[in-house]
C-alpha positions as a Python dict, from the first residue, in 0.01 Angstrom:
ca = {
    (1, 'A'): (0, 0, 0),
    (2, 'D'): (269, -25, -272),
    (3, 'V'): (483, 241, -101),
    (4, 'I'): (455, 74, 239),
    (5, 'A'): (544, -263, 88),
    (6, 'G'): (833, -100, -100),
    (7, 'F'): (964, 55, 219),
    (8, 'F'): (971, -284, 393),
    (9, 'L'): (1129, -453, 90),
    (10, 'L'): (1411, -201, 100),
    (11, 'F'): (1436, -179, 479),
    (12, 'E'): (1449, -555, 529),
    (13, 'G'): (1677, -610, 229),
    (14, 'L'): (1455, -882, 83),
    (15, 'V'): (1543, -797, -276),
    (16, 'R'): (1811, -592, -446),
    (17, 'V'): (1917, -503, -798),
    (18, 'G'): (2082, -806, -956),
    (19, 'D'): (1884, -1070, -764),
    (20, 'Y'): (1720, -1343, -971),
    (21, 'V'): (1361, -1386, -853),
    (22, 'K'): (1034, -1555, -932),
    (23, 'V'): (723, -1346, -873),
    (24, 'G'): (407, -1532, -974),
    (25, 'K'): (485, -1674, -1318),
    (26, 'V'): (761, -1420, -1389),
    (27, 'R'): (1125, -1522, -1345),
    (28, 'G'): (1408, -1282, -1406),
    (29, 'R'): (1673, -1049, -1276),
    (30, 'I'): (1575, -740, -1078),
    (31, 'V'): (1695, -429, -1262),
    (32, 'N'): (1531, -166, -1041),
    (33, 'V'): (1384, -153, -690),
    (34, 'G'): (1171, 150, -609),
    (35, 'L'): (929, 248, -339),
    (36, 'R'): (626, 164, -557),
    (37, 'V'): (747, -103, -802),
    (38, 'I'): (1026, -344, -886),
    (39, 'Q'): (1134, -409, -1243),
    (40, 'V'): (1223, -762, -1345),
    (41, 'R'): (1397, -841, -1674),
    (42, 'R'): (1318, -1188, -1808),
    (43, 'Y'): (1575, -1395, -1998),
    (44, 'N'): (1392, -1325, -2324),
    (45, 'G'): (1430, -951, -2268),
    (46, 'Q'): (1082, -864, -2144),
    (47, 'L'): (1077, -602, -1872),
    (48, 'W'): (806, -663, -1613),
    (49, 'V'): (696, -387, -1379),
    (50, 'I'): (550, -532, -1061),
    (51, 'P'): (381, -320, -792),
    (52, 'N'): (542, -384, -454),
    (53, 'G'): (199, -443, -305),
    (54, 'K'): (171, -754, -527),
    (55, 'L'): (489, -905, -383),
    (56, 'E'): (311, -1125, -132),
    (57, 'N'): (502, -1441, -223),
    (58, 'F'): (821, -1457, -424),
    (59, 'A'): (1133, -1668, -451),
    (60, 'N'): (1482, -1523, -446),
    (61, 'Y'): (1740, -1749, -612),
    (62, 'S'): (2035, -1523, -529),
    (63, 'R'): (2076, -1575, -156),
    (64, 'E'): (2309, -1813, 32),
    (65, 'Y'): (2277, -2131, -178),
    (66, 'M'): (2066, -2330, -421),
    (67, 'R'): (2031, -2703, -464),
    (68, 'A'): (2106, -2864, -798),
    (69, 'I'): (1858, -3151, -830),
    (70, 'V'): (1864, -3403, -1112),
    (71, 'K'): (1606, -3677, -1145),
    (72, 'V'): (1663, -3961, -1390),
    (73, 'G'): (1440, -4247, -1492),
    (74, 'V'): (1576, -4601, -1491),
    (75, 'A'): (1389, -4871, -1680),
    (76, 'Y'): (1234, -5137, -1457),
    (77, 'E'): (1433, -5404, -1641),
    (78, 'Q'): (1760, -5246, -1530),
    (79, 'D'): (1960, -5306, -1212),
    (80, 'V'): (1852, -5005, -1005),
    (81, 'R'): (2116, -5068, -740),
    (82, 'R'): (2385, -5047, -1009),
    (83, 'A'): (2228, -4727, -1143),
    (84, 'L'): (2238, -4578, -792),
    (85, 'Q'): (2605, -4672, -762),
    (86, 'V'): (2682, -4511, -1099),
    (87, 'L'): (2496, -4199, -985),
    (88, 'K'): (2715, -4184, -672),
    (89, 'E'): (3027, -4213, -890),
    (90, 'V'): (2899, -3937, -1118),
    (91, 'G'): (2836, -3718, -814),
    (92, 'Q'): (3189, -3774, -683),
    (93, 'Q'): (3338, -3700, -1026),
    (94, 'W'): (3131, -3381, -1065),
    (95, 'Y'): (3221, -3265, -713),
    (96, 'Q'): (3594, -3313, -771),
    (97, 'D'): (3578, -3118, -1099),
    (98, 'H'): (3356, -2833, -972),
    (99, 'Q'): (3479, -2729, -628),
    (100, 'D'): (3441, -2369, -748),
    (101, 'I'): (3060, -2388, -729),
    (102, 'A'): (2989, -2693, -511),
    (103, 'L'): (2918, -2620, -144),
    (104, 'D'): (2872, -2982, -43),
    (105, 'K'): (2917, -3330, -184),
    (106, 'P'): (2624, -3457, -393),
    (107, 'T'): (2388, -3705, -231),
    (108, 'V'): (2196, -3979, -406),
    (109, 'T'): (1851, -4002, -256),
    (110, 'G'): (1749, -4334, -408),
    (111, 'I'): (1419, -4417, -573),
    (112, 'V'): (1185, -4119, -540),
    (113, 'T'): (894, -4228, -763),
    (114, 'F'): (761, -4519, -962),
    (115, 'D'): (646, -4408, -1306),
    (116, 'Q'): (477, -4583, -1600),
    (117, 'S'): (794, -4710, -1766),
    (118, 'S'): (1060, -4639, -1504),
    (119, 'C'): (1152, -4567, -1148),
    (120, 'T'): (1300, -4225, -1084),
    (121, 'I'): (1620, -4180, -886),
    (122, 'R'): (1764, -3848, -772),
    (123, 'I'): (2096, -3680, -706),
    (124, 'A'): (2122, -3341, -535),
    (125, 'C'): (2400, -3102, -440),
    (126, 'K'): (2415, -2769, -259),
    (127, 'V'): (2579, -2509, -484),
    (128, 'K'): (2647, -2136, -492),
    (129, 'P'): (2351, -1912, -574),
    (130, 'L'): (2243, -1916, -941),
    (131, 'K'): (2484, -2201, -1022),
    (132, 'H'): (2224, -2478, -989),
    (133, 'W'): (2116, -2466, -1356),
    (134, 'R'): (2475, -2502, -1477),
    (135, 'A'): (2542, -2782, -1227),
    (136, 'Q'): (2224, -2967, -1333),
    (137, 'R'): (2324, -2951, -1701),
    (138, 'Q'): (2675, -3077, -1621),
    (139, 'I'): (2547, -3360, -1401),
    (140, 'R'): (2289, -3468, -1663),
    (141, 'L'): (2561, -3495, -1926),
    (142, 'L'): (2780, -3700, -1693),
    (143, 'I'): (2485, -3928, -1612),
    (144, 'R'): (2405, -3976, -1981),
    (145, 'D'): (2766, -4068, -2059),
    (146, 'A'): (2800, -4297, -1755),
    (147, 'F'): (2471, -4476, -1818),
    (148, 'E'): (2563, -4533, -2182),
    (149, 'R'): (2908, -4665, -2083),
    (150, 'E'): (2753, -4896, -1822),
    (151, 'G'): (2467, -5013, -2045),
    (152, 'I'): (2199, -4868, -1816),
    (153, 'E'): (1891, -4781, -2017),
    (154, 'I'): (1713, -4451, -1974),
    (155, 'P'): (1358, -4553, -2063),
    (156, 'F'): (1122, -4415, -2318),
    (157, 'P'): (748, -4470, -2328),
    (158, 'I'): (651, -4792, -2503),
    (159, 'R'): (308, -4830, -2661),
    (160, 'T'): (151, -5143, -2793),
    (161, 'L'): (-109, -5089, -3063),
    (162, 'E'): (-377, -5346, -3123),
    (163, 'F'): (-585, -5324, -3437),
    (164, 'K'): (-931, -5479, -3433),
    (165, 'G'): (-1146, -5551, -3728),
    (166, 'K'): (-1090, -5688, -4074),
    (167, 'P'): (-731, -5716, -4200),
}
Protein backbone atom coordinates (compact mmCIF):
# COMPACT_ATOMS: atom_id res chain seq x y z
CA ALA A 1 0.00 0.00 0.00
CA ASP A 2 2.87 2.40 0.83
CA VAL A 3 4.53 1.77 -2.55
CA ILE A 4 1.29 2.31 -4.47
CA ALA A 5 0.62 5.52 -2.54
CA GLY A 6 4.22 6.61 -3.14
CA PHE A 7 3.88 6.00 -6.85
CA PHE A 8 0.79 8.22 -7.04
CA LEU A 9 2.41 10.91 -4.88
CA LEU A 10 5.32 11.06 -7.31
CA PHE A 11 3.26 10.58 -10.47
CA GLU A 12 0.73 13.27 -9.59
CA GLY A 13 3.39 15.64 -8.22
CA LEU A 14 1.50 16.22 -4.98
CA VAL A 15 4.65 16.70 -2.93
CA ARG A 16 8.30 17.32 -3.71
CA VAL A 17 11.52 17.89 -1.82
CA GLY A 18 11.48 21.40 -0.36
CA ASP A 19 7.70 21.65 0.10
CA TYR A 20 6.48 22.72 3.53
CA VAL A 21 3.68 20.38 4.61
CA LYS A 22 1.47 19.41 7.50
CA VAL A 23 0.81 15.70 7.90
CA GLY A 24 -1.31 14.97 10.97
CA LYS A 25 0.33 16.97 13.77
CA VAL A 26 3.70 17.17 11.99
CA ARG A 27 4.66 20.35 10.15
CA GLY A 28 7.92 20.70 8.32
CA ARG A 29 9.88 20.71 5.11
CA ILE A 30 10.07 17.58 2.96
CA VAL A 31 13.68 16.45 2.68
CA ASN A 32 13.11 13.15 0.86
CA VAL A 33 10.30 11.59 -1.17
CA GLY A 34 10.57 7.85 -1.79
CA LEU A 35 8.28 5.12 -3.01
CA ARG A 36 7.57 3.91 0.55
CA VAL A 37 8.05 6.97 2.79
CA ILE A 38 8.52 10.71 2.88
CA GLN A 39 10.85 12.39 5.34
CA VAL A 40 9.78 15.64 6.94
CA ARG A 41 12.18 17.85 8.89
CA ARG A 42 10.49 19.94 11.58
CA TYR A 43 11.70 23.44 12.48
CA ASN A 44 13.19 22.10 15.72
CA GLY A 45 15.31 19.64 13.75
CA GLN A 46 13.32 16.44 14.26
CA LEU A 47 13.23 14.20 11.23
CA TRP A 48 9.90 12.41 10.81
CA VAL A 49 9.60 9.38 8.57
CA ILE A 50 6.03 8.98 7.35
CA PRO A 51 4.82 5.95 5.36
CA ASN A 52 3.19 7.08 2.13
CA GLY A 53 0.17 4.92 2.93
CA LYS A 54 -0.50 7.22 5.92
CA LEU A 55 -0.69 10.31 3.70
CA GLU A 56 -4.46 10.30 3.44
CA ASN A 57 -4.86 13.99 4.30
CA PHE A 58 -2.11 16.58 4.29
CA ALA A 59 -1.66 20.28 3.64
CA ASN A 60 0.97 21.65 1.30
CA TYR A 61 1.91 25.26 2.08
CA SER A 62 4.27 25.59 -0.89
CA ARG A 63 1.89 25.76 -3.84
CA GLU A 64 0.48 28.81 -5.65
CA TYR A 65 -0.34 31.12 -2.71
CA MET A 66 -1.14 31.39 0.98
CA ARG A 67 -3.32 33.85 2.82
CA ALA A 68 -1.88 35.95 5.62
CA ILE A 69 -4.69 36.30 8.16
CA VAL A 70 -4.47 38.51 11.23
CA LYS A 71 -7.24 38.72 13.80
CA VAL A 72 -7.18 41.44 16.42
CA GLY A 73 -9.43 42.06 19.38
CA VAL A 74 -10.91 45.51 19.94
CA ALA A 75 -12.34 46.38 23.34
CA TYR A 76 -16.10 46.90 23.34
CA GLU A 77 -15.60 50.42 24.71
CA GLN A 78 -13.65 51.41 21.59
CA ASP A 79 -14.95 52.80 18.30
CA VAL A 80 -14.93 49.64 16.17
CA ARG A 81 -15.59 51.57 12.97
CA ARG A 82 -12.47 53.64 13.61
CA ALA A 83 -10.49 50.46 14.32
CA LEU A 84 -11.67 49.01 11.00
CA GLN A 85 -10.57 52.18 9.22
CA VAL A 86 -7.15 52.01 10.88
CA LEU A 87 -6.88 48.36 9.83
CA LYS A 88 -7.60 49.37 6.21
CA GLU A 89 -4.86 52.02 6.42
CA VAL A 90 -2.44 49.47 7.87
CA GLY A 91 -3.28 47.08 5.04
CA GLN A 92 -2.63 49.75 2.41
CA GLN A 93 0.67 50.71 4.06
CA TRP A 94 1.80 47.07 4.29
CA TYR A 95 0.81 46.40 0.66
CA GLN A 96 2.76 49.40 -0.63
CA ASP A 97 5.86 48.34 1.32
CA HIS A 98 5.70 44.62 0.46
CA GLN A 99 4.86 44.27 -3.23
CA ASP A 100 7.59 41.62 -3.39
CA ILE A 101 5.43 39.09 -1.51
CA ALA A 102 1.88 40.47 -1.77
CA LEU A 103 -0.27 38.98 -4.53
CA ASP A 104 -3.33 41.10 -3.79
CA LYS A 105 -4.36 44.07 -1.67
CA PRO A 106 -5.34 43.21 1.91
CA THR A 107 -9.03 43.12 2.74
CA VAL A 108 -10.60 43.96 6.07
CA THR A 109 -13.41 41.54 6.75
CA GLY A 110 -15.02 43.38 9.65
CA ILE A 111 -16.19 41.90 12.92
CA VAL A 112 -15.75 38.13 12.80
CA THR A 113 -16.53 37.19 16.43
CA PHE A 114 -17.76 38.59 19.70
CA ASP A 115 -15.57 37.45 22.58
CA GLN A 116 -15.70 37.92 26.37
CA SER A 117 -13.85 41.23 26.49
CA SER A 118 -13.67 42.22 22.82
CA CYS A 119 -14.94 41.88 19.32
CA THR A 120 -12.50 40.40 16.84
CA ILE A 121 -11.81 42.03 13.50
CA ARG A 122 -9.76 40.53 10.68
CA ILE A 123 -7.46 41.55 7.86
CA ALA A 124 -6.31 39.10 5.19
CA CYS A 125 -4.03 39.21 2.17
CA LYS A 126 -3.03 36.70 -0.51
CA VAL A 127 0.76 36.29 -0.52
CA LYS A 128 3.42 34.13 -2.14
CA PRO A 129 3.79 30.59 -0.77
CA LEU A 130 5.46 30.36 2.66
CA LYS A 131 5.44 34.16 3.07
CA HIS A 132 2.23 34.28 5.14
CA TRP A 133 4.00 33.93 8.50
CA ARG A 134 6.34 36.83 7.74
CA ALA A 135 3.45 38.95 6.44
CA GLN A 136 1.36 38.20 9.55
CA ARG A 137 4.21 39.27 11.86
CA GLN A 138 4.73 42.49 9.89
CA ILE A 139 1.02 43.32 9.84
CA ARG A 140 0.65 42.63 13.58
CA LEU A 141 3.48 45.06 14.34
CA LEU A 142 1.91 47.73 12.13
CA ILE A 143 -1.46 47.19 13.82
CA ARG A 144 0.10 47.47 17.28
CA ASP A 145 1.84 50.72 16.37
CA ALA A 146 -1.23 52.19 14.63
CA PHE A 147 -3.61 51.25 17.46
CA GLU A 148 -1.26 52.78 20.03
CA ARG A 149 -0.92 55.97 17.95
CA GLU A 150 -4.71 56.19 17.53
CA GLY A 151 -5.51 55.33 21.15
CA ILE A 152 -7.38 52.14 20.23
CA GLU A 153 -7.19 49.66 23.07
CA ILE A 154 -6.35 46.03 22.47
CA PRO A 155 -8.22 44.42 25.35
CA PHE A 156 -7.02 42.14 28.06
CA PRO A 157 -9.19 39.95 30.26
CA ILE A 158 -10.57 41.79 33.27
CA ARG A 159 -11.57 39.89 36.40
CA THR A 160 -13.47 41.20 39.35
CA LEU A 161 -12.80 39.37 42.60
CA GLU A 162 -15.36 39.42 45.36
CA PHE A 163 -14.36 38.24 48.81
CA LYS A 164 -17.08 36.93 51.10
CA GLY A 165 -16.81 36.35 54.76
CA LYS A 166 -15.24 38.17 57.66
CA PRO A 167 -12.83 41.01 56.91
